[in-house]
Each structure stands twice: as structure tokens, then as C-alpha cells.
């Protein structure tokens, strides 16, 4: 029978599959689905409570759990990996510091220009109360850090370092694919940038040997974008030239 012939072939093929790589590539899908099904704000409103800020905290916390806690548990408890092997140590802090210093002014300027678009002002900040209160803005972004840890570790930690021993440098490109696909509902410029950004972030983390650098890099992008959109929404100033910037900054100082 063909089953009797194929079964040994299947067993031999399965024996050649690296268990950790296979587990990572399957489980990241499971973790994303868990986040979508149980960690979303709709689930919170349907099953948990009705507070708007609390719903964002639920979403951020769920991402921290499904993107950081569960992946770290899999790699350390199941596959016995040490922190240095899965991107959890500080890595090359000198290089990471240089990258951060170079990136911060670039993203500050870049988000200034993209924030003039109506699509971005309609979407950011996601928590609309943050556009009216700086206290709410600070609280929202403080909670957002939990999300960034989970979001960045899922791709730049779990998938990147979890498959690096078999895929090598190509793990950078593998982790960038689902990262970009999960930006499908974002404005077109952000979607396009997510392709490049996913690869660049992966490369930076690979060089640093630590996922931690990806957290402030991504968080700064959101803070600056939310800040510019908030200021534009408050003042109605929509230009991108020096005069518009001067008026916007002046409105804050007054």
C-alpha cells in the first residue's frame, strides 16, 4: 500500500525538521490569533468592561503577554535557551546608543511631514482623549510601552532569534513578512514603510544581539507621530514649512 511506503518517508522527513524552528514558525501564528481573538478591545467591551482607557490597557497588556511572556516561556522552559541566545540581554549597547541618537531626529522630522495627512490625523492618537489632555497622552504612552515590548519581541526576538540557528541572516527577512502584513489596515505610507522598517529593525537587532533597542526605536516613532497629530488637531495648523512649525511650537509655549 502507498501508505506503508509513504509513512517511513514522512518519518525521515520529520526527523530532519528542527523542532525549535518549526515550533516558532507555528506558535507565532497562534500567539497572533490569541491576541486578535482575546486581546482586542472588542473582546474587552464584550466580556470584561466598558472603560475606554482600560480597553487600551487590556490590548497593550495582551500584546505584552502573547508577544513577550509566552514566547520567552517557550524558548527558555521548553527549548532551554539562555537569555543571550534569544535576544534578552542588553547586547552591544554602544552601537544601540549610536543608532538611537541617529534615528530620533530623523523620525522627529519624518513624522512632522507625514502628520499633515488627514489619514494620519484621523487615526492618531488612537486614544482620542490623548489629543485633548497631555496627562492622558502621557498615561496612554506609558501603557503603550508594554505593547511595544510584546510587539517587538514577537518579531525581533521570538521569530528572529528563535529561527536564526537554522535560517541564519535570512531570519531577518522571515520576521519582516508577517510584521508588514499586519500593517495592511494602516495608511499607505505607513504600510510601505513597514516593509523597509521591518527589515531594518531586524538588521539592527541582529547586529546588537538584543531586541531591546527595537522598543525605543518603535516607541519614539509613535510618540512623535501622536505628538504632531495632537498639536495639529488642537491648533488647526496644517502646513509643513518653517512658519507652520514656528506657529505650532509657539502655540505650545504660550
mmCIF file of C-alpha atoms in Angstrom:
data_model
loop_
_atom_site.group_PDB
_atom_site.id
_atom_site.type_symbol
_atom_site.label_atom_id
_atom_site.label_comp_id
_atom_site.label_asym_id
_atom_site.label_seq_id
_atom_site.Cartn_x
_atom_site.Cartn_y
_atom_site.Cartn_z
ATOM 1 C CA UNK A 1 0.000 0.000 0.000
ATOM 2 C CA UNK A 2 1.117 3.535 -0.710
ATOM 3 C CA UNK A 3 0.564 4.467 2.951
ATOM 4 C CA UNK A 4 3.094 1.836 4.038
ATOM 5 C CA UNK A 5 5.621 3.280 1.582
ATOM 6 C CA UNK A 6 4.974 6.921 2.417
ATOM 7 C CA UNK A 7 4.961 6.621 6.203
ATOM 8 C CA UNK A 8 8.701 5.897 6.517
ATOM 9 C CA UNK A 9 9.415 8.805 4.184
ATOM 10 C CA UNK A 10 7.279 11.091 6.327
ATOM 11 C CA UNK A 11 9.082 9.950 9.477
ATOM 12 C CA UNK A 12 12.508 10.516 7.916
ATOM 13 C CA UNK A 13 11.477 13.974 6.685
ATOM 14 C CA UNK A 14 10.043 14.919 10.075
ATOM 15 C CA UNK A 15 13.258 13.800 11.794
ATOM 16 C CA UNK A 16 15.201 16.344 9.734
ATOM 17 C CA UNK A 17 12.993 19.261 10.819
ATOM 18 C CA UNK A 18 14.453 21.419 13.566
ATOM 19 C CA UNK A 19 11.898 21.311 16.371
ATOM 20 C CA UNK A 20 12.557 24.812 17.687
ATOM 21 C CA UNK A 21 12.356 26.483 14.279
ATOM 22 C CA UNK A 22 9.153 24.615 13.444
ATOM 23 C CA UNK A 23 7.630 25.457 16.830
ATOM 24 C CA UNK A 24 8.483 29.164 16.500
ATOM 25 C CA UNK A 25 7.031 29.431 12.981
ATOM 26 C CA UNK A 26 3.803 27.762 14.089
ATOM 27 C CA UNK A 27 3.453 29.338 17.505
ATOM 28 C CA UNK A 28 3.894 32.940 16.396
ATOM 29 C CA UNK A 29 0.730 32.452 14.328
ATOM 30 C CA UNK A 30 -1.033 31.017 17.392
ATOM 31 C CA UNK A 31 0.094 33.961 19.523
ATOM 32 C CA UNK A 32 -1.125 36.482 16.934
ATOM 33 C CA UNK A 33 -4.507 34.738 16.752
ATOM 34 C CA UNK A 34 -4.758 34.744 20.556
ATOM 35 C CA UNK A 35 -4.052 38.461 20.553
ATOM 36 C CA UNK A 36 -6.692 39.122 17.899
ATOM 37 C CA UNK A 37 -9.357 36.930 19.494
ATOM 38 C CA UNK A 38 -8.827 37.539 23.212
ATOM 39 C CA UNK A 39 -6.649 40.640 23.434
ATOM 40 C CA UNK A 40 -8.664 43.009 21.304
ATOM 41 C CA UNK A 41 -10.637 45.962 22.547
ATOM 42 C CA UNK A 42 -13.864 44.455 21.176
ATOM 43 C CA UNK A 43 -13.347 41.411 23.391
ATOM 44 C CA UNK A 44 -12.766 43.747 26.336
ATOM 45 C CA UNK A 45 -16.008 45.643 25.750
ATOM 46 C CA UNK A 46 -17.980 42.417 25.171
ATOM 47 C CA UNK A 47 -16.599 40.372 28.056
ATOM 48 C CA UNK A 48 -14.646 42.496 30.541
ATOM 49 C CA UNK A 49 -15.641 46.139 30.981
ATOM 50 C CA UNK A 50 -16.509 49.428 29.337
ATOM 51 C CA UNK A 51 -13.703 51.886 30.170
ATOM 52 C CA UNK A 52 -12.035 53.350 27.074
ATOM 53 C CA UNK A 53 -8.551 53.752 28.570
ATOM 54 C CA UNK A 54 -8.927 50.379 30.270
ATOM 55 C CA UNK A 55 -9.665 48.833 26.880
ATOM 56 C CA UNK A 56 -6.380 50.149 25.565
ATOM 57 C CA UNK A 57 -4.596 48.847 28.665
ATOM 58 C CA UNK A 58 -6.192 45.445 28.020
ATOM 59 C CA UNK A 59 -4.949 45.458 24.431
ATOM 60 C CA UNK A 60 -1.447 46.567 25.411
ATOM 61 C CA UNK A 61 -1.259 44.032 28.234
ATOM 62 C CA UNK A 62 -2.473 41.216 25.997
ATOM 63 C CA UNK A 63 0.230 42.035 23.451
ATOM 64 C CA UNK A 64 2.819 42.036 26.221
ATOM 65 C CA UNK A 65 1.622 38.606 27.318
ATOM 66 C CA UNK A 66 1.249 36.955 23.910
ATOM 67 C CA UNK A 67 4.278 38.652 22.380
ATOM 68 C CA UNK A 68 6.751 38.541 25.267
ATOM 69 C CA UNK A 69 5.727 36.345 28.197
ATOM 70 C CA UNK A 70 4.567 33.317 26.199
ATOM 71 C CA UNK A 71 7.424 33.372 23.632
ATOM 72 C CA UNK A 72 10.068 33.752 26.342
ATOM 73 C CA UNK A 73 8.489 30.878 28.265
ATOM 74 C CA UNK A 74 8.605 28.656 25.167
ATOM 75 C CA UNK A 75 12.241 29.393 24.377
ATOM 76 C CA UNK A 76 13.535 29.218 27.951
ATOM 77 C CA UNK A 77 11.384 26.496 29.518
ATOM 78 C CA UNK A 78 10.773 24.202 26.539
ATOM 79 C CA UNK A 79 13.947 24.652 24.498
ATOM 80 C CA UNK A 80 16.232 25.656 27.398
ATOM 81 C CA UNK A 81 17.660 28.692 25.671
ATOM 82 C CA UNK A 82 19.692 31.204 27.659
ATOM 83 C CA UNK A 83 18.790 34.926 27.616
ATOM 84 C CA UNK A 84 21.809 35.772 25.467
ATOM 85 C CA UNK A 85 20.688 33.271 22.833
ATOM 86 C CA UNK A 86 17.229 34.761 22.414
ATOM 87 C CA UNK A 87 17.945 38.478 22.413
ATOM 88 C CA UNK A 88 17.105 39.262 26.031
ATOM 89 C CA UNK A 89 20.459 40.665 27.175
ATOM 90 C CA UNK A 90 21.490 44.273 26.521
ATOM 91 C CA UNK A 91 23.854 43.281 23.710
ATOM 92 C CA UNK A 92 26.041 45.939 22.095
ATOM 93 C CA UNK A 93 24.775 48.997 23.961
ATOM 94 C CA UNK A 94 27.334 51.322 22.356
ATOM 95 C CA UNK A 95 26.109 50.543 18.854
ATOM 96 C CA UNK A 96 22.481 50.661 20.011
ATOM 97 C CA UNK A 97 23.032 54.099 21.530
ATOM 98 C CA UNK A 98 24.508 55.447 18.293
ATOM 99 C CA UNK A 99 21.550 54.092 16.317
ATOM 100 C CA UNK A 100 19.083 55.696 18.717
ATOM 101 C CA UNK A 101 20.821 59.082 18.558
ATOM 102 C CA UNK A 102 20.782 58.993 14.762
ATOM 103 C CA UNK A 103 17.218 57.753 14.490
ATOM 104 C CA UNK A 104 15.483 60.107 16.939
ATOM 105 C CA UNK A 105 15.941 63.357 14.922
ATOM 106 C CA UNK A 106 15.121 61.562 11.661
ATOM 107 C CA UNK A 107 11.826 60.228 12.974
ATOM 108 C CA UNK A 108 11.017 63.571 14.608
ATOM 109 C CA UNK A 109 11.316 65.283 11.213
ATOM 110 C CA UNK A 110 9.708 62.441 9.269
ATOM 111 C CA UNK A 111 6.615 62.297 11.469
ATOM 112 C CA UNK A 112 6.276 66.077 11.201
ATOM 113 C CA UNK A 113 5.797 65.755 7.455
ATOM 114 C CA UNK A 114 3.501 62.717 7.462
ATOM 115 C CA UNK A 115 1.332 64.135 10.247
ATOM 116 C CA UNK A 116 -0.074 66.720 7.848
ATOM 117 C CA UNK A 117 -2.051 63.998 6.108
ATOM 118 C CA UNK A 118 -5.709 63.710 7.023
ATOM 119 C CA UNK A 119 -5.467 59.909 7.195
ATOM 120 C CA UNK A 120 -2.905 60.157 9.965
ATOM 121 C CA UNK A 121 -4.795 62.780 11.959
ATOM 122 C CA UNK A 122 -7.934 60.663 11.715
ATOM 123 C CA UNK A 123 -6.027 57.664 13.109
ATOM 124 C CA UNK A 124 -3.592 59.152 15.645
ATOM 125 C CA UNK A 125 -3.553 59.200 18.539
ATOM 126 C CA UNK A 126 -5.665 56.048 18.673
ATOM 127 C CA UNK A 127 -6.889 57.016 22.144
ATOM 128 C CA UNK A 128 -8.614 60.255 21.165
ATOM 129 C CA UNK A 129 -8.726 61.647 24.698
ATOM 130 C CA UNK A 130 -4.920 61.878 24.468
ATOM 131 C CA UNK A 131 -5.380 64.573 21.814
ATOM 132 C CA UNK A 132 -7.138 66.767 24.384
ATOM 133 C CA UNK A 133 -5.135 66.088 27.544
ATOM 134 C CA UNK A 134 -1.365 65.839 27.981
ATOM 135 C CA UNK A 135 -1.911 63.840 31.175
ATOM 136 C CA UNK A 136 -3.932 61.295 29.219
ATOM 137 C CA UNK A 137 -1.278 61.426 26.487
ATOM 138 C CA UNK A 138 1.498 60.536 28.955
ATOM 139 C CA UNK A 139 -0.528 57.785 30.622
ATOM 140 C CA UNK A 140 -1.507 56.299 27.287
ATOM 141 C CA UNK A 141 2.079 56.134 26.059
ATOM 142 C CA UNK A 142 3.287 54.784 29.387
ATOM 143 C CA UNK A 143 0.879 51.879 28.958
ATOM 144 C CA UNK A 144 1.878 51.645 25.294
ATOM 145 C CA UNK A 145 5.398 50.592 26.323
ATOM 146 C CA UNK A 146 4.003 47.234 27.454
ATOM 147 C CA UNK A 147 2.628 46.779 23.956
ATOM 148 C CA UNK A 148 5.956 47.644 22.338
ATOM 149 C CA UNK A 149 7.826 45.097 24.423
ATOM 150 C CA UNK A 150 5.405 42.376 23.335
ATOM 151 C CA UNK A 151 5.165 43.503 19.726
ATOM 152 C CA UNK A 152 8.909 43.851 19.223
ATOM 153 C CA UNK A 153 9.866 40.650 20.997
ATOM 154 C CA UNK A 154 7.414 38.567 18.990
ATOM 155 C CA UNK A 155 9.165 39.531 15.726
ATOM 156 C CA UNK A 156 12.638 40.763 16.625
ATOM 157 C CA UNK A 157 13.086 38.256 19.456
ATOM 158 C CA UNK A 158 10.992 35.120 19.151
ATOM 159 C CA UNK A 159 10.930 34.761 15.356
ATOM 160 C CA UNK A 160 14.351 36.312 14.687
ATOM 161 C CA UNK A 161 16.441 34.587 17.351
ATOM 162 C CA UNK A 162 14.197 31.544 17.511
ATOM 163 C CA UNK A 163 14.988 30.660 13.884
ATOM 164 C CA UNK A 164 18.465 32.187 13.500
ATOM 165 C CA UNK A 165 20.290 28.915 14.195
ATOM 166 C CA UNK A 166 18.688 27.324 11.118
ATOM 167 C CA UNK A 167 17.900 30.270 8.829
ATOM 168 C CA UNK A 168 20.931 32.406 9.593
ATOM 169 C CA UNK A 169 20.724 36.000 8.386
ATOM 170 C CA UNK A 170 17.599 35.146 6.369
ATOM 171 C CA UNK A 171 15.697 35.163 9.667
ATOM 172 C CA UNK A 172 15.756 38.957 9.316
ATOM 173 C CA UNK A 173 13.580 38.738 6.206
ATOM 174 C CA UNK A 174 11.342 35.992 7.585
ATOM 175 C CA UNK A 175 10.344 38.057 10.630
ATOM 176 C CA UNK A 176 9.685 41.113 8.444
ATOM 177 C CA UNK A 177 6.986 39.388 6.362
ATOM 178 C CA UNK A 178 4.213 38.943 8.968
ATOM 179 C CA UNK A 179 5.236 42.244 10.554
ATOM 180 C CA UNK A 180 4.465 44.070 7.292
ATOM 181 C CA UNK A 181 1.280 42.089 6.626
ATOM 182 C CA UNK A 182 -0.123 43.159 9.986
ATOM 183 C CA UNK A 183 0.061 46.769 8.759
ATOM 184 C CA UNK A 184 -2.450 46.193 5.966
ATOM 185 C CA UNK A 185 -5.086 48.408 7.588
ATOM 186 C CA UNK A 186 -2.675 51.298 8.146
ATOM 187 C CA UNK A 187 -2.367 54.388 5.900
ATOM 188 C CA UNK A 188 -0.493 53.582 2.672
ATOM 189 C CA UNK A 189 2.738 55.458 3.587
ATOM 190 C CA UNK A 190 2.910 53.597 6.901
ATOM 191 C CA UNK A 191 2.232 50.277 5.162
ATOM 192 C CA UNK A 192 5.065 50.904 2.706
ATOM 193 C CA UNK A 193 7.442 51.947 5.468
ATOM 194 C CA UNK A 194 6.608 48.823 7.476
ATOM 195 C CA UNK A 195 8.275 46.661 4.809
ATOM 196 C CA UNK A 196 11.533 48.580 4.959
ATOM 197 C CA UNK A 197 11.212 49.191 8.683
ATOM 198 C CA UNK A 198 10.733 45.523 9.492
ATOM 199 C CA UNK A 199 13.918 44.595 7.645
ATOM 200 C CA UNK A 200 15.936 47.484 9.087
ATOM 201 C CA UNK A 201 14.764 46.839 12.647
ATOM 202 C CA UNK A 202 15.583 43.159 12.232
ATOM 203 C CA UNK A 203 19.061 44.008 10.955
ATOM 204 C CA UNK A 204 19.713 46.429 13.827
ATOM 205 C CA UNK A 205 18.605 43.864 16.393
ATOM 206 C CA UNK A 206 20.723 41.209 14.680
ATOM 207 C CA UNK A 207 23.758 43.490 14.905
ATOM 208 C CA UNK A 208 23.084 44.440 18.524
ATOM 209 C CA UNK A 209 22.255 40.839 19.502
ATOM 210 C CA UNK A 210 19.456 42.292 21.597
ATOM 211 C CA UNK A 211 15.803 43.011 20.850
ATOM 212 C CA UNK A 212 15.627 45.823 23.421
ATOM 213 C CA UNK A 213 16.884 48.506 21.016
ATOM 214 C CA UNK A 214 13.773 47.953 18.871
ATOM 215 C CA UNK A 215 11.464 49.073 21.708
ATOM 216 C CA UNK A 216 12.558 52.738 21.968
ATOM 217 C CA UNK A 217 13.032 52.941 18.186
ATOM 218 C CA UNK A 218 9.418 51.980 17.546
ATOM 219 C CA UNK A 219 8.001 53.762 20.589
ATOM 220 C CA UNK A 220 9.623 57.076 19.611
ATOM 221 C CA UNK A 221 8.019 56.834 16.205
ATOM 222 C CA UNK A 222 4.569 56.550 17.753
ATOM 223 C CA UNK A 223 5.171 59.222 20.404
ATOM 224 C CA UNK A 224 6.370 61.769 17.846
ATOM 225 C CA UNK A 225 3.585 60.970 15.377
ATOM 226 C CA UNK A 226 0.946 61.254 18.101
ATOM 227 C CA UNK A 227 2.522 64.476 19.344
ATOM 228 C CA UNK A 228 2.471 66.188 15.936
ATOM 229 C CA UNK A 229 -1.049 64.962 15.151
ATOM 230 C CA UNK A 230 -2.242 66.137 18.565
ATOM 231 C CA UNK A 231 -0.742 69.586 18.092
ATOM 232 C CA UNK A 232 -2.243 69.895 14.615
ATOM 233 C CA UNK A 233 -5.663 68.778 15.850
ATOM 234 C CA UNK A 234 -5.528 71.293 18.686
ATOM 235 C CA UNK A 235 -4.351 74.261 16.641
ATOM 236 C CA UNK A 236 -5.627 73.552 13.149
ATOM 237 C CA UNK A 237 -2.161 74.293 11.729
ATOM 238 C CA UNK A 238 -1.612 72.047 8.708
ATOM 239 C CA UNK A 239 1.490 73.334 6.931
ATOM 240 C CA UNK A 240 4.917 71.683 6.885
ATOM 241 C CA UNK A 241 7.158 74.712 6.347
ATOM 242 C CA UNK A 242 9.217 76.657 8.916
ATOM 243 C CA UNK A 243 6.380 79.132 9.532
ATOM 244 C CA UNK A 244 3.901 76.361 10.355
ATOM 245 C CA UNK A 245 6.423 74.773 12.706
ATOM 246 C CA UNK A 246 7.126 78.106 14.394
ATOM 247 C CA UNK A 247 3.414 78.756 14.898
ATOM 248 C CA UNK A 248 2.848 75.259 16.228
ATOM 249 C CA UNK A 249 5.705 75.470 18.711
ATOM 250 C CA UNK A 250 4.581 78.961 19.675
ATOM 251 C CA UNK A 251 1.092 77.704 20.444
ATOM 252 C CA UNK A 252 2.578 75.246 22.929
ATOM 253 C CA UNK A 253 4.794 77.815 24.648
ATOM 254 C CA UNK A 254 2.014 80.362 25.067
#
